Coordinates of C-alpha atoms in Angstrom, one line a residue:
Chain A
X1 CA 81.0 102.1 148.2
X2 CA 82.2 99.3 145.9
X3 CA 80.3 96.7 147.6
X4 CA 77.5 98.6 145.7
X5 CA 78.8 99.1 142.8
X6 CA 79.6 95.6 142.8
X7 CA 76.1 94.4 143.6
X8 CA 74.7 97.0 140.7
X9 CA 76.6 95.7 137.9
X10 CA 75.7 91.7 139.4
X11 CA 72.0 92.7 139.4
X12 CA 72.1 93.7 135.3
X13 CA 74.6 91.2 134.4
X14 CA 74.2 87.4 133.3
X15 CA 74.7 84.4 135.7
X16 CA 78.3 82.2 135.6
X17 CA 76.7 78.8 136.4
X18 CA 75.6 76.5 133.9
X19 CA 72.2 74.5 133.8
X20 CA 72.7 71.0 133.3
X21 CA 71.7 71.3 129.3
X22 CA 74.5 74.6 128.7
X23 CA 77.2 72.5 130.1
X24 CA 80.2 73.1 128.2
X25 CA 81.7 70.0 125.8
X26 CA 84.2 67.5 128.0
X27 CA 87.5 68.1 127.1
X28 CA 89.9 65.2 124.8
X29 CA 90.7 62.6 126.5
X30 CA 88.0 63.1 129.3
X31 CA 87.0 59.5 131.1
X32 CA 83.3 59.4 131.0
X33 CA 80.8 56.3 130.7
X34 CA 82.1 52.9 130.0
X35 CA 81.6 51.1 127.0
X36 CA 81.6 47.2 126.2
X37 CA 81.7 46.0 122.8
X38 CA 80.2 42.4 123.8
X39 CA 80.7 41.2 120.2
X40 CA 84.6 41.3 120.8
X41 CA 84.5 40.3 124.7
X42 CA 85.7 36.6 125.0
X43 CA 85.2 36.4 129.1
X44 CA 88.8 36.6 130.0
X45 CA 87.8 38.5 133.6
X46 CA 91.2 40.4 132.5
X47 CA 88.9 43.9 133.5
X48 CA 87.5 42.1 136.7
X49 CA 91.3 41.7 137.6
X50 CA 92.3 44.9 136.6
X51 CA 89.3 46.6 138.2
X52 CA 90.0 47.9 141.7
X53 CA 86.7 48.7 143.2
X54 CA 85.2 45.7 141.6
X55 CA 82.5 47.7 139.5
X56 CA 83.1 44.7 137.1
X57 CA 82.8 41.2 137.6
X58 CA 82.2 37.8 135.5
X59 CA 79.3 35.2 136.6
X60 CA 77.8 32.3 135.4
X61 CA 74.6 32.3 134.4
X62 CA 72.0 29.6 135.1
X63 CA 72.1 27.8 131.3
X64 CA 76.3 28.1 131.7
X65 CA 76.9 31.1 129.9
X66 CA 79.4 33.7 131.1
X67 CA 78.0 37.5 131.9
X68 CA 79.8 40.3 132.0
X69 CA 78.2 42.6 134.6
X70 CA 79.3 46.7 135.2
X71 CA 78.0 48.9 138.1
X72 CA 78.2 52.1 137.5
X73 CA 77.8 53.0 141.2
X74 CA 80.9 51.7 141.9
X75 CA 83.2 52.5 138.7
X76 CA 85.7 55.2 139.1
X77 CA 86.5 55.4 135.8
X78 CA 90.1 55.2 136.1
X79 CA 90.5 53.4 132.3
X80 CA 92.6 50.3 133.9
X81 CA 90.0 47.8 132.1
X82 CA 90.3 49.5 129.4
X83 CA 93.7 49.7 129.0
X84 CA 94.1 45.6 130.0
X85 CA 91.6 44.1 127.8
X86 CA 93.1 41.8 124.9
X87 CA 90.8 42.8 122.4
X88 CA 89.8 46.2 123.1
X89 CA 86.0 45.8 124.0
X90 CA 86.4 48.2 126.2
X91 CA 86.4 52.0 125.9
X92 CA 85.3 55.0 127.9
X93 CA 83.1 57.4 125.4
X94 CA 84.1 61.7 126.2
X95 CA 80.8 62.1 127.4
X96 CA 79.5 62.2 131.5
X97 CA 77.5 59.3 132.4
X98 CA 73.9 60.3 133.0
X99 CA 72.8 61.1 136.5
X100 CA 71.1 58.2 137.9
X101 CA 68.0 58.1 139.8
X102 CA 68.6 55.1 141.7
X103 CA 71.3 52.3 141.8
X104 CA 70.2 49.9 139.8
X105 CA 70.2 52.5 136.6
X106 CA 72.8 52.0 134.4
X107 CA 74.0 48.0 135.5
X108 CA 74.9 46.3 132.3
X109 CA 74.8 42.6 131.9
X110 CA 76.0 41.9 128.7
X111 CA 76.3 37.5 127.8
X112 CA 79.9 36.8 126.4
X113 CA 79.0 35.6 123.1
X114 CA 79.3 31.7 122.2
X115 CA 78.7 29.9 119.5
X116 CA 79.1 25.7 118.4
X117 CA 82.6 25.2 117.1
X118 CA 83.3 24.4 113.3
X119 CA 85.4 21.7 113.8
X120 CA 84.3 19.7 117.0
X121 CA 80.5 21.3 117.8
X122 CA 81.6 22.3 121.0
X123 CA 80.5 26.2 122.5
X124 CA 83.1 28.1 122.2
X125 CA 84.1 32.0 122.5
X126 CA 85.0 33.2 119.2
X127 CA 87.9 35.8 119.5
X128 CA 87.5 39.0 117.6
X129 CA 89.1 39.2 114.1
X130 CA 91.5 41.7 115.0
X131 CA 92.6 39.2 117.7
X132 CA 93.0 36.7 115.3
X133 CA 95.1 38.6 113.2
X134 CA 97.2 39.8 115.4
X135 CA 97.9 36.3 117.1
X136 CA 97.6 34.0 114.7
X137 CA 99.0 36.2 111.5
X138 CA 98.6 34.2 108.2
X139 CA 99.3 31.0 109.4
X140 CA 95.4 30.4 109.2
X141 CA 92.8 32.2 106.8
X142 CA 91.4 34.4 109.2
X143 CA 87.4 33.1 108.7
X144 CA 88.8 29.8 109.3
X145 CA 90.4 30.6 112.7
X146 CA 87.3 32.9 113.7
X147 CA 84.9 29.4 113.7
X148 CA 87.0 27.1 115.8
X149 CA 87.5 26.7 119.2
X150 CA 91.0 26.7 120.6
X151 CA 91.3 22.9 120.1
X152 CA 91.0 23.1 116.8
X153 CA 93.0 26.3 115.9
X154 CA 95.6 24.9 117.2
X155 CA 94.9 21.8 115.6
X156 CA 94.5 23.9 112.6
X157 CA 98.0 25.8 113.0
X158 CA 100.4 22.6 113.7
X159 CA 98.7 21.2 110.3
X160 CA 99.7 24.6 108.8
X161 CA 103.3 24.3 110.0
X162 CA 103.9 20.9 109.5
X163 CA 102.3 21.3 106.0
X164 CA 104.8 24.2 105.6
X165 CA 107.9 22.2 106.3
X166 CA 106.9 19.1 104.3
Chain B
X1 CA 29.4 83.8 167.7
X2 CA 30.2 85.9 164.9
X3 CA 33.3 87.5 166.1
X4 CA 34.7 84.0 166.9
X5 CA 34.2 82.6 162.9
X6 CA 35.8 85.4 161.8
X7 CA 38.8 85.0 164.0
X8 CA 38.9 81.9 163.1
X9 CA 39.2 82.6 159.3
X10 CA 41.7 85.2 160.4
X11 CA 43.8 82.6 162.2
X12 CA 43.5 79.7 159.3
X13 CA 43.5 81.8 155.9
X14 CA 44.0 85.7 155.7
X15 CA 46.3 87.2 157.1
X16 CA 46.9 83.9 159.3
X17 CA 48.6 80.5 158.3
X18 CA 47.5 80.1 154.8
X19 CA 47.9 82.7 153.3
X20 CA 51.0 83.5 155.9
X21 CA 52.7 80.8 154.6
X22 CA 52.1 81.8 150.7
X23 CA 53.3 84.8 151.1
X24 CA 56.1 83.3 153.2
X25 CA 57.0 81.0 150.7
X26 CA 57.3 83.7 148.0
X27 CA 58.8 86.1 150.3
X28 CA 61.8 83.5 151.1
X29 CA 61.9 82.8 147.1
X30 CA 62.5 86.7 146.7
X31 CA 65.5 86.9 148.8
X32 CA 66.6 83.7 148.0
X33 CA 66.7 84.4 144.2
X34 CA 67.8 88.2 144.9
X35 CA 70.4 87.0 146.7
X36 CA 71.5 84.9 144.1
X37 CA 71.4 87.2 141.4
X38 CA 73.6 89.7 143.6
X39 CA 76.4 86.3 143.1
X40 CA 75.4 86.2 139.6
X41 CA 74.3 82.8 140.6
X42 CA 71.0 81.5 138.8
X43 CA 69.0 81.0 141.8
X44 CA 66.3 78.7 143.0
X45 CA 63.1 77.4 141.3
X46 CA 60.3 79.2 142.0
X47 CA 58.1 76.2 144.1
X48 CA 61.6 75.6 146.2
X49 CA 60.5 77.2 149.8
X50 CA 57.3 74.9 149.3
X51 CA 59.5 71.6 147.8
X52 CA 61.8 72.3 151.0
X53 CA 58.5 72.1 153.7
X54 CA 57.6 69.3 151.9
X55 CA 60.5 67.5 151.3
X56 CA 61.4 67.8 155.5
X57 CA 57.8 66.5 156.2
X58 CA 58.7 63.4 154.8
X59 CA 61.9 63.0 156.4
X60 CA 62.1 60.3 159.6
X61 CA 62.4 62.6 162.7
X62 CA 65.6 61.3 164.4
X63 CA 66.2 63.3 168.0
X64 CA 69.3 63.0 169.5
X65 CA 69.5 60.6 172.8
X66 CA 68.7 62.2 176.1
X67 CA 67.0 64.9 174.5
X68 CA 63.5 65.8 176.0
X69 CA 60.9 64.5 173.5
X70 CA 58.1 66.7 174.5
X71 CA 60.7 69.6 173.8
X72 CA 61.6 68.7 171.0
X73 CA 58.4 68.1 169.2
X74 CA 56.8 70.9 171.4
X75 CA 59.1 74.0 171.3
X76 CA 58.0 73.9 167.2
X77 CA 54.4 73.8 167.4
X78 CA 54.6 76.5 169.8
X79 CA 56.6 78.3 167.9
X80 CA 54.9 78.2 165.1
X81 CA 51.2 79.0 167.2
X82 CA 52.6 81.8 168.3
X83 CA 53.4 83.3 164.9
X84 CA 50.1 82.1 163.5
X85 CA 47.9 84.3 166.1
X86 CA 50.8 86.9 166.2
X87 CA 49.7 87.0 162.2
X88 CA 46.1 87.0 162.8
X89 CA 46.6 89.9 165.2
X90 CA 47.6 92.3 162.4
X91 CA 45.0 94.5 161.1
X92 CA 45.9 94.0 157.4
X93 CA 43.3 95.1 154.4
X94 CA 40.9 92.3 154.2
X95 CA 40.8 91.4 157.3
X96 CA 38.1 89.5 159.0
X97 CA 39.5 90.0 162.4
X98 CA 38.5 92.8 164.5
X99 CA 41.2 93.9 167.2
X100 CA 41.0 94.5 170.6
X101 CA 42.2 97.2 173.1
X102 CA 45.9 96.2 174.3
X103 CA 46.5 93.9 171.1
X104 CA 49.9 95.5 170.4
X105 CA 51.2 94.4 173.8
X106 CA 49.7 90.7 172.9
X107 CA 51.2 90.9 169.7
X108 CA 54.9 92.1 171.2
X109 CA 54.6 89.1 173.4
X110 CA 53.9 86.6 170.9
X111 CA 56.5 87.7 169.0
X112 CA 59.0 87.3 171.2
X113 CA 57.8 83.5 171.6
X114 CA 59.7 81.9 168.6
X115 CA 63.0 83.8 169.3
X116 CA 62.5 81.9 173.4
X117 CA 61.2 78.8 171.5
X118 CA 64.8 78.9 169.3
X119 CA 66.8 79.8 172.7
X120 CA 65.1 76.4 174.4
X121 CA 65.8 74.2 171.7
X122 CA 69.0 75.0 171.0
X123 CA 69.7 74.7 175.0
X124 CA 67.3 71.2 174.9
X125 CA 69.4 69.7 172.0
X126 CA 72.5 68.7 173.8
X127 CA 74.8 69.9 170.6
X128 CA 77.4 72.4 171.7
X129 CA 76.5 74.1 168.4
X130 CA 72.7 74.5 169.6
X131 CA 74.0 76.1 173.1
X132 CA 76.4 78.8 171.5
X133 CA 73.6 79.6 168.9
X134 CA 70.9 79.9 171.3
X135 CA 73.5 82.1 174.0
X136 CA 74.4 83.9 170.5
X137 CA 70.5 84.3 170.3
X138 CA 69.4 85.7 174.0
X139 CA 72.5 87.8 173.3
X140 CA 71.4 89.2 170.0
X141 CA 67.5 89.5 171.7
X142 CA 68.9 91.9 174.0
X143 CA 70.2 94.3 171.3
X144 CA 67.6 94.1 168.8
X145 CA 64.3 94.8 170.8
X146 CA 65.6 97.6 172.0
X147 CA 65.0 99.6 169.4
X148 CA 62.2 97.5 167.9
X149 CA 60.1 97.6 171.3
X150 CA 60.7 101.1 171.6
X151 CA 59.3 101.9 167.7
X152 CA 55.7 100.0 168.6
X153 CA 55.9 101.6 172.1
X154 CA 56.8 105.4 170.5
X155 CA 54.0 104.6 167.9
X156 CA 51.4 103.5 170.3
X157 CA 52.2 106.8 172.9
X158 CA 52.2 108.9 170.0
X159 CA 48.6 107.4 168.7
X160 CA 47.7 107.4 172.7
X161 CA 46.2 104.1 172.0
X162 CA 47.5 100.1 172.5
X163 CA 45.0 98.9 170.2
X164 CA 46.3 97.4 166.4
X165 CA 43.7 98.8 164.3
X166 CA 43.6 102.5 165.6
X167 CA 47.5 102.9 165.6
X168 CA 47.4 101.5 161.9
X169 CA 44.9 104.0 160.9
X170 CA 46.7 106.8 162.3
X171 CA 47.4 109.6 160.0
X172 CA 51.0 110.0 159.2
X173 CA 53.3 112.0 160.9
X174 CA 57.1 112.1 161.7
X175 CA 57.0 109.5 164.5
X176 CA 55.6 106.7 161.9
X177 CA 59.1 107.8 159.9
X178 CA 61.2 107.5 163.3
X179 CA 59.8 104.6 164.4
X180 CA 60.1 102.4 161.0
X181 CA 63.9 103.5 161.0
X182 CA 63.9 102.1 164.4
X183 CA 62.0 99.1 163.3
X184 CA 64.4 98.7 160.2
X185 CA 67.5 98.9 162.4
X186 CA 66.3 96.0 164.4
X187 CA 64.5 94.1 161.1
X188 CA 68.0 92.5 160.4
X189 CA 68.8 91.2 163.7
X190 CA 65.2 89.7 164.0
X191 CA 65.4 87.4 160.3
X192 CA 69.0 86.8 161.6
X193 CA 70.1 88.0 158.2
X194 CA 73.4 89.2 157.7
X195 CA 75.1 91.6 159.3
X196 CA 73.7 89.9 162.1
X197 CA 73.2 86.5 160.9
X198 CA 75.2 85.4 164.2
X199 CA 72.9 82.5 165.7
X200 CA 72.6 80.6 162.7
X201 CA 76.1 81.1 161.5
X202 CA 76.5 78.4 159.1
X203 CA 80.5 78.2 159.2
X204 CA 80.8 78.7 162.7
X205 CA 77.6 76.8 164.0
X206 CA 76.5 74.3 161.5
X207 CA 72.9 75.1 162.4
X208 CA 72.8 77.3 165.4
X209 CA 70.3 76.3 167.4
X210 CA 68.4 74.0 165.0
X211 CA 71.4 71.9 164.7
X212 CA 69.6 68.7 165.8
X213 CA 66.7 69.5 164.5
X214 CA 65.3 67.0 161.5
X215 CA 62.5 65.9 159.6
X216 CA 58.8 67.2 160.7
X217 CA 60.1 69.3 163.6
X218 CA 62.7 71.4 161.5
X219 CA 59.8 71.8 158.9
X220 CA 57.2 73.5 161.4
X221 CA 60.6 75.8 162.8
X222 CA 61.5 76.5 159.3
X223 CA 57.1 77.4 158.7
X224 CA 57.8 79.7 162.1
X225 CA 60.0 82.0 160.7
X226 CA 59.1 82.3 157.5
X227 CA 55.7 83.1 158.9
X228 CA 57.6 85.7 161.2
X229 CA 59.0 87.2 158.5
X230 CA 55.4 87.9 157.2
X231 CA 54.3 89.7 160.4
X232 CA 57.3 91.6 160.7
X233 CA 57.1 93.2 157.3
X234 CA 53.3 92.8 157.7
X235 CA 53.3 94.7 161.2
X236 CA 55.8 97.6 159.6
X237 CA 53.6 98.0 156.8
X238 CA 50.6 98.4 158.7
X239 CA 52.0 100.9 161.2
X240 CA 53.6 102.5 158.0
X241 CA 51.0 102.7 155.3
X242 CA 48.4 105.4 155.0
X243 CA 45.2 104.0 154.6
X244 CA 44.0 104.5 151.3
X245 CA 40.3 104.6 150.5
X246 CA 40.0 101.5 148.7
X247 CA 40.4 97.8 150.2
X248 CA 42.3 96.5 147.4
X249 CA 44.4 99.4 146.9
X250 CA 45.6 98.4 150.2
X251 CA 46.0 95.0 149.9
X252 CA 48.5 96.1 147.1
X253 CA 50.4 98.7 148.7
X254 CA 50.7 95.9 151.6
X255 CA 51.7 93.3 149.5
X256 CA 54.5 95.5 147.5
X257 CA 55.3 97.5 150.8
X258 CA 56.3 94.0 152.4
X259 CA 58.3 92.7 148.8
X260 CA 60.1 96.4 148.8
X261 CA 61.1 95.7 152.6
X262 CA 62.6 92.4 152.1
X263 CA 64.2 93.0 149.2
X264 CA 66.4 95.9 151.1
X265 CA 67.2 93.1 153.9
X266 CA 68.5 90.7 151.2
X267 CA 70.7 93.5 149.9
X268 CA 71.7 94.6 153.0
X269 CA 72.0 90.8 153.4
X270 CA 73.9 90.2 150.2
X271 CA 76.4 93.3 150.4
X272 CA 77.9 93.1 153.9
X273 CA 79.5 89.9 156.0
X274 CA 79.0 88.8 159.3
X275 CA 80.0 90.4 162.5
X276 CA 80.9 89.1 165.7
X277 CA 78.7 89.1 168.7
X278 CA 80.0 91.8 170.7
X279 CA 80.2 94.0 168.1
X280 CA 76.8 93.6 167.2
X281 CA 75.4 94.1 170.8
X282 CA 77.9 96.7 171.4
X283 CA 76.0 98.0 167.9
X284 CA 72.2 98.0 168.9
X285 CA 73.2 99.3 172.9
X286 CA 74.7 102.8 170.6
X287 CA 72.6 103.1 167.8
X288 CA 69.7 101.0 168.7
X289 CA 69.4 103.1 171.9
X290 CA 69.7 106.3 170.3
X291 CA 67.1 105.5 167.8
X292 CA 65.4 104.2 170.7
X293 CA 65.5 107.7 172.8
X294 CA 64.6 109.5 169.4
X295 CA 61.6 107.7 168.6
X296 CA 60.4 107.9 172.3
X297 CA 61.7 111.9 172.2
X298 CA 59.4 112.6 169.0
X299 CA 56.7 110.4 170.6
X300 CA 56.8 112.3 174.0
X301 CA 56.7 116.0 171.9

């Protein structure tokens, strides 16, 4: 008779599954809902390249600004954009994406930032300041580079050099 | 006049559609959640039989091609006609009906009408699941009312009357005890609940014989049974019961009479697996026929 013992101790004894709010804590390194620092995204489609089922993509908006759209519906969360963006704007946050009640939920659109050059007056996508460290070291005062288009870094950096070996 | 307004409200709300399908509806949630807390699962919400009605009413009825239209929308509503006045039959407390003589044979027949209605649409539905679970079904029929025709039949001999109301007043004596073990052996077998869930294996047949069946139409099957379940433990408890003094007292005992019932099926349910066909007939032709002989034996006495 252990079928009925079995089925006694059940009856007095507390249920395994979880409700949606007792869910236990993701574990480290868990791949959950995507995140997109727009401050820091310069429009490089490096994540639409890298992303295979196309979840993200760059378009053109009507007054010529780049957007940088996600769908949620189609990301698998695999981490590749993540992993290829220049300057890290993208990271996927340990916690599970809400569940959506319909597809639209969830779609970012975020506007690459642009702003009028220092130098020329031009719109231009500012690279993060990391970025700017990283590439262009102390050859330019950081706040400097962070206002000028690519023009006039480089503009900027030959005077540097040249200035150097004068 | 009078008789037909009341049969009318017996039909529509007590013990008929209404307040079969209520009843129904909790019933189902009872061995539903039971059955989940024998898995030490949590179970389901206590509105979910009614969300599930609902939810298949709104559903677009797709029916598979070549399929006979009038079956498919027909064999339901028939189904589920024939529960409703197999419900309004049953002389439970409260009432409004009044019975006639020979009601227990009309009552046997009609309940034998969804279990042919399920046989015809799985045949009708052209899915080689619906045809195994509706041969699975006839098969199954043949076992179980052997025993569960011969409990009413031992019960009505033993009263010496084929009408509902006096074989439910009936004092009781060892044949009522006979025949609801009889009854109880077939019970199983009837809500195609395990041991003998065979027709609506979900592993083996997807669906059994409502494989095809979607939307509105599934709904009304779905209404048919659980209403069936309501007269079966409805008719037990009637043939069962003693007849207390007071109406409400009644009602009660009924109402906890038909929760004690199911909740033994769902543990019965819940405790063993599923057996094969031929075991199962090979099952109900042994012990169905011998409770069968002893109920008629302690009828004849």
């Amino acid at each position: 008779m252990g079928i009925l013992h079995m089925l006694l101790a059940n009856l007095g004894a507390a249920r395994l599954t979880h409700r949606p709010a007792e869910l236990p804590p993701p574990p480290p390194g868990f791949r959950g809902a995507l995140k997109h620092a727009a401050a820091s995204c310069t429009g490089c489609s490096a994540c639409a390249y890298a992303c295979s089922p196309g979840a993200i993509t760059l378009t053109a908006g009507s007054d010529g600004r780049t957007f940088w759209n996600y769908d949620p519906g189609r990301c698998t969360f695999c981490a590749r954009c993540a992993a290829i963006c220049p300057t890290s704007a993208l990271s996927l946050e340990a916690l599970a994406p809400p569940l959506a009640g319909d597809a639209a939920s969830g779609r970012l659109a975020d506007a690459v930032p642009q702003r009028p050059c220092g130098g020329c007056g031009q719109l231009f996508t500012p690279l993060p300041a990391p970025t700017i460290a990283r590439v262009y070291g102390d050859l330019v005062p950081a706040f400097i580079a962070r206002n000028l288009c690519e023009e006039c870094r480089r503009h900027a950096v030959s005077t540097a050099i040249k200035g150097e070996h004068r | 006049m009078s008789e037909w307004w009341r049969d009318l409200v017996a039909l529509l709300l007590w013990p008929g559609v209404a307040a079969g399908a209520v009843l129904g509806w909790l019933l189902l949630w009872m061995r539903r959640k039971l059955t989940a807390r024998l898995q030490r699962r949590a179970g389901p919400p206590f509105f979910q039989p009614f969300y599930d009605t609902i939810k298949l009413l709104g559903k677009q009825t797709v029916i598979p091609a070549g399929v006979n239209r009038a079956l498919f929308y027909g064999l339901p509503l028939a189904s589920l006609a024939a529960v409703a006045y197999a419900l309004a039959l049953i002389p439970a407390p409260l009432s409004p009906a009044r019975g006639f003589n020979g009601d227990l044979i009309v009552l046997i027949y009609l309940l034998e009408v969804p279990a042919v209605c399920e046989i015809m649409a799985g045949f009708s539905s052209r899915s080689i699941y619906g045809q195994v679970g509706a041969a699975r079904e006839a098969l199954l029929g043949l076992g179980y009312n052997l025993p569960f025709l011969a409990a009413l039949l031992a019960v009505a001999t033993s009263v010496g009357s084929f009408s509902l109301t006096v074989v439910a007043g009936a004092p009781i004596g060892l044949i009522h005890v006979v025949a609801a073990l009889a009854f109880l052996l077939a019970l199983p077998a009837r809500l195609k609940s395990n041991p003998f869930s065979i027709p609506n294996a979900e592993q083996e047949l997807v669906g059994g014989a409502h494989t095809e069946y979607n939307g509105a139409p599934l709904a009304i099957f779905e209404l048919a049974h659980t209403l069936e379940l309501v007269a079966l433990c409805g008719l037990l408890a009637v043939l069962v019961l003693p007849a207390t003094g007071l109406p409400i007292l009644d009602l009660l005992l009924y109402l906890a009479f038909c929760a004690l019932v199911v909740a033994g099926i769902t543990a019965l349910a819940a405790g063993t697996g599923r057996i094969k066909i031929d075991q199962a007939v090979r099952f109900y032709w042994r012990w169905g026929l011998a409770a069968a002989g002893l109920s008629l034996v302690v009828a004849l006495w």
